[in-house]
Amino acid sequence: MQPDLLPGTRAASVLQNLRHHSPLVHCMTNDVVQSFTANVLLALGASPAMVIETEEAAQFSPVASALLVNIGTLTAERRGAMLAAIHAANESFTPWVLDPVAVGGLAFRTQFAFDVLALKPAAIRGNASEILALAGEHSAGRGVDSADDVLSALPAAVRLAQLTGAVVAVTGERDYITDGENAWRVDGGGLLMTRVVGTGCALSAVVAACCSLPGERLDNVAAACRFMKRAGEQAIAASRGPGSFIPAFLDELYLLNAGELA
Amino acid sequence: MQPDLLPGTRAASVLQNLRHHSPLVHCMTNDVVQSFTANVLLALGASPAMVIETEEAAQFSPVASALLVNIGTLTAERRGAMLAAIHAANESFTPWVLDPVAVGGLAFRTQFAFDVLALKPAAIRGNASEILALAGEHSAGRGVDSADDVLSALPAAVRLAQLTGAVVAVTGERDYITDGENAWRVDGGGLLMTRVVGTGCALSAVVAACCSLPGERLDNVAAACRFMKRAGEQAIAASRGPGSFIPAFLDELYLLNAGELA
Amino acid sequence: MQPDLLPGTRAASVLQNLRHHSPLVHCMTNDVVQSFTANVLLALGASPAMVIETEEAAQFSPVASALLVNIGTLTAERRGAMLAAIHAANESFTPWVLDPVAVGGLAFRTQFAFDVLALKPAAIRGNASEILALAGEHSAGRGVDSADDVLSALPAAVRLAQLTGAVVAVTGERDYITDGENAWRVDGGGLLMTRVVGTGCALSAVVAACCSLPGERLDNVAAACRFMKRAGEQAIAASRGPGSFIPAFLDELYLLNAGELA
């Protein structure tokens, strides 16, 4: 099964919604990508806020448009704060997104990721290894790099979506986004994006932003993937290497326009 | 009341002092802006040092030229370390600066910010919402973005300065800096600076650096604001978007010269 | 004593090994340089993974190609996690590297650094002040800046290498690398590299990556220094200031080729 490409007109319409609503994204993410994640959201017209103390996190997620939970540098303290934020988000109908970084190999984060699957994430964004692991299958992942082919993880993504009710995005050379029933494919980007830290983690933050928008969640999450792939391929064309890619990528996100996407 | 513009000759003289003394700034700041804050200080000719363990923080602030306390990602552990550093700074006459990120809405940081107001900050730097909240007034702030007009927060800044003895900088589209009696205005910058994370937080670090310099503290803090506004407007002129703004901004801070400021 | 320059052919051969093996580096590093460190490793073709929770750190270091321990923002919690990771690394013969940031002045980190010297680091990378302090000598260091001449710290580096069995790299305007018996000199770079945060810390991560490669460890560590010096001097030539240096530096690391090094 090869899902259809997300139509450009749908991505364009989600971009217009994103710029119009400027969602406030409560990011509970790992130590490595904090600044890049914030800059990606700002470039696209959303607003980031990193609130991590347990009480504050529970106080803030109901006020935010969406909550991102990324387990890249999970600790016992952050585990508690994330759980408090997720529960408060659920009580106030704030959508929350799980980025299960490197799940499967490391015991502490793997247990946490399985625990929160039951807490109704609006979306889950991971690479093929991570989605396979979350769906209970064997994976060949090494750290954050996916060693599995993305398409081969789509059946696992479909099952994970059916199990959790989340829209699941399995991303890599191509991205596949499914709600368990339908699926979209998103093309673009390029290998240089894997030589810069945080492109996947920042995508999850954009997914969270888009989960707060009106319209079909499946389309919204797929559009988030398309924004990053489109800005990525344009930035790669203008870059000598990963260093010049970073500013070019943020510029392209900022300059992204609906007409071009359509 | 519209305060006078800080004279360029005063900003120029503070820049010469900054380059000459190269102050060592003990930064206790949030997770998101650590690297950018350090790079801003280095570009201007100051030296950053991020020391966060409680005993070390208390050992280091007396050695540093100035201490920055930014509550953006405050936790219980950091609260203790910051208090230890502030007390040690005060005992050794090291000036310390408060950046009350998002104060007003979130309970834990708001309590901390009010607690430390009594500990004689040399300066306080915030956006309009934050300064209004610290002065006990209603604010329309949402996360770190100021929804209030900057000038309308100047009376609150004046009262906060009188209450605490600090120089208070309320910053945004324009910056106003007051010691409770006199005030300066600083123009420059541009909207693109709000699409990059950490420009305000980094300004607070530069304010801390300048609080350690000889001369009038009011002028020193206003000059810090001017450095950032000037480099900001120059970088914006050379940028396609927020991505290319970041390197251009650091370059402009590095290349900033007294003659041009004057 | 002025050691010989590392031959370009040796650096070239280590670069080929690095690209071929793409080592997975477990980075336990400070808050300020996480993103830059990851991007430096990725640009060179290695893979970073920041795993910090105590149990996970002990689970991960045996799987990684090498472990980096950087004490720049050490806390009590991180101290425990680092010790667990080091012990697990030693049991599985994963080489680990110590970056003793600002050792000597601050009590908590200094005690930790001396404690772990006995735990057989494969390499130690520091500036002159840090290496002098670790070798038990007086140093004029101020924060992370070295106030001592690099060559004058070479005898201390030699003794430290003999004492610990580690390859010791003392770096600054020039770099000296010794195993206690032989030594290499590495030239290149430039002053602008000291106006960007994290170049030294990221070098230590590259040292860790190279410690996992086949061949002589002394050559491998010296080659790591050479990669950074070479990319640094090329990036400086293409930069207006520290802002444009950062993307240029990552690009140069990415584009570095064995032919040119030789």
CSV table of C-alpha atoms in Angstrom, one decimal, chain B residues 123-229:
chain,number,residue,atom,x,y,z
B,123,ALA,CA,18.3,45.8,37.6
B,124,ILE,CA,15.1,44.2,36.3
B,125,ARG,CA,14.5,43.6,32.6
B,126,GLY,CA,11.1,42.5,31.3
B,127,ASN,CA,8.5,43.1,28.7
B,128,ALA,CA,5.4,45.2,29.5
B,129,SER,CA,3.3,42.3,30.8
B,130,GLU,CA,6.1,41.2,33.1
B,131,ILE,CA,6.8,44.6,34.5
B,132,LEU,CA,3.1,45.3,35.1
B,133,ALA,CA,2.7,42.0,36.9
B,134,LEU,CA,5.8,42.6,39.1
B,135,ALA,CA,4.4,46.0,40.0
B,136,GLY,CA,1.2,44.4,41.1
B,137,GLU,CA,-1.0,45.4,38.1
B,138,HIS,CA,-3.2,43.5,35.8
B,139,SER,CA,-1.5,42.4,32.6
B,140,ALA,CA,-2.6,40.8,29.4
B,141,GLY,CA,0.5,38.7,28.9
B,142,ARG,CA,0.4,35.4,27.1
B,143,GLY,CA,3.6,33.3,27.8
B,144,VAL,CA,6.6,35.4,27.0
B,145,ASP,CA,4.9,37.8,24.6
B,146,SER,CA,3.9,41.1,25.8
B,147,ALA,CA,0.3,42.0,24.9
B,148,ASP,CA,0.6,45.4,26.5
B,149,ASP,CA,2.0,48.6,25.0
B,150,VAL,CA,5.5,49.3,26.4
B,151,LEU,CA,5.0,53.0,27.2
B,152,SER,CA,1.9,52.2,29.2
B,153,ALA,CA,4.0,50.1,31.5
B,154,LEU,CA,6.5,52.9,32.2
B,155,PRO,CA,4.6,54.2,35.3
B,156,ALA,CA,4.7,50.7,36.7
B,157,ALA,CA,8.4,50.5,35.9
B,158,VAL,CA,9.0,53.8,37.7
B,159,ARG,CA,7.1,52.5,40.8
B,160,LEU,CA,9.0,49.1,40.7
B,161,ALA,CA,12.3,51.0,40.5
B,162,GLN,CA,11.3,53.1,43.5
B,163,LEU,CA,10.1,50.1,45.4
B,164,THR,CA,13.2,47.9,44.8
B,165,GLY,CA,16.0,50.4,44.2
B,166,ALA,CA,16.7,48.6,40.9
B,167,VAL,CA,17.0,50.2,37.5
B,168,VAL,CA,14.0,48.8,35.6
B,169,ALA,CA,14.0,48.2,31.8
B,170,VAL,CA,10.7,47.6,30.2
B,171,THR,CA,11.4,46.5,26.7
B,172,GLY,CA,9.5,45.8,23.5
B,173,GLU,CA,9.0,47.8,20.3
B,174,ARG,CA,10.7,50.6,22.2
B,175,ASP,CA,12.6,50.3,25.4
B,176,TYR,CA,12.2,52.5,28.5
B,177,ILE,CA,14.8,52.4,31.3
B,178,THR,CA,14.2,54.1,34.6
B,179,ASP,CA,15.8,54.3,38.1
B,180,GLY,CA,12.5,55.7,39.5
B,181,GLU,CA,13.5,59.3,39.0
B,182,ASN,CA,14.9,59.6,35.5
B,183,ALA,CA,14.3,57.6,32.4
B,184,TRP,CA,15.7,57.0,28.9
B,185,ARG,CA,14.1,55.8,25.8
B,186,VAL,CA,15.9,53.5,23.3
B,187,ASP,CA,14.7,53.0,19.8
B,188,GLY,CA,15.7,50.5,17.1
B,189,GLY,CA,15.4,46.8,16.5
B,190,GLY,CA,12.3,45.5,14.7
B,191,LEU,CA,9.6,42.9,14.7
B,192,LEU,CA,11.8,40.1,13.4
B,193,MET,CA,13.6,40.1,16.8
B,194,THR,CA,10.3,38.7,18.3
B,195,ARG,CA,10.5,35.7,15.9
B,196,VAL,CA,13.8,34.5,17.4
B,197,VAL,CA,13.9,32.9,20.8
B,198,GLY,CA,16.1,34.5,23.4
B,199,THR,CA,16.6,38.1,22.3
B,200,GLY,CA,15.0,39.4,25.5
B,201,CYS,CA,16.7,36.9,27.7
B,202,ALA,CA,20.1,37.6,26.1
B,203,LEU,CA,19.5,41.4,26.6
B,204,SER,CA,19.1,40.7,30.3
B,205,ALA,CA,22.5,39.1,30.3
B,206,VAL,CA,24.0,42.1,28.6
B,207,VAL,CA,22.2,44.3,31.2
B,208,ALA,CA,24.0,42.2,33.9
B,209,ALA,CA,27.3,42.7,32.2
B,210,CYS,CA,26.7,46.5,32.0
B,211,CYS,CA,25.6,46.7,35.6
B,212,SER,CA,29.2,45.7,36.6
B,213,LEU,CA,30.7,48.7,34.7
B,214,PRO,CA,31.7,52.1,36.2
B,215,GLY,CA,29.5,55.1,35.6
B,216,GLU,CA,25.8,55.7,36.1
B,217,ARG,CA,23.8,52.4,36.3
B,218,LEU,CA,20.8,54.0,34.5
B,219,ASP,CA,23.0,54.9,31.5
B,220,ASN,CA,24.7,51.5,31.6
B,221,VAL,CA,21.4,49.6,31.5
B,222,ALA,CA,20.0,51.8,28.8
B,223,ALA,CA,23.2,51.3,26.8
B,224,ALA,CA,22.8,47.5,27.0
B,225,CYS,CA,19.3,48.0,25.5
B,226,ARG,CA,20.8,50.2,22.8
B,227,PHE,CA,23.5,47.7,21.8
B,228,MET,CA,20.8,45.1,21.1
B,229,LYS,CA,18.4,47.4,19.3
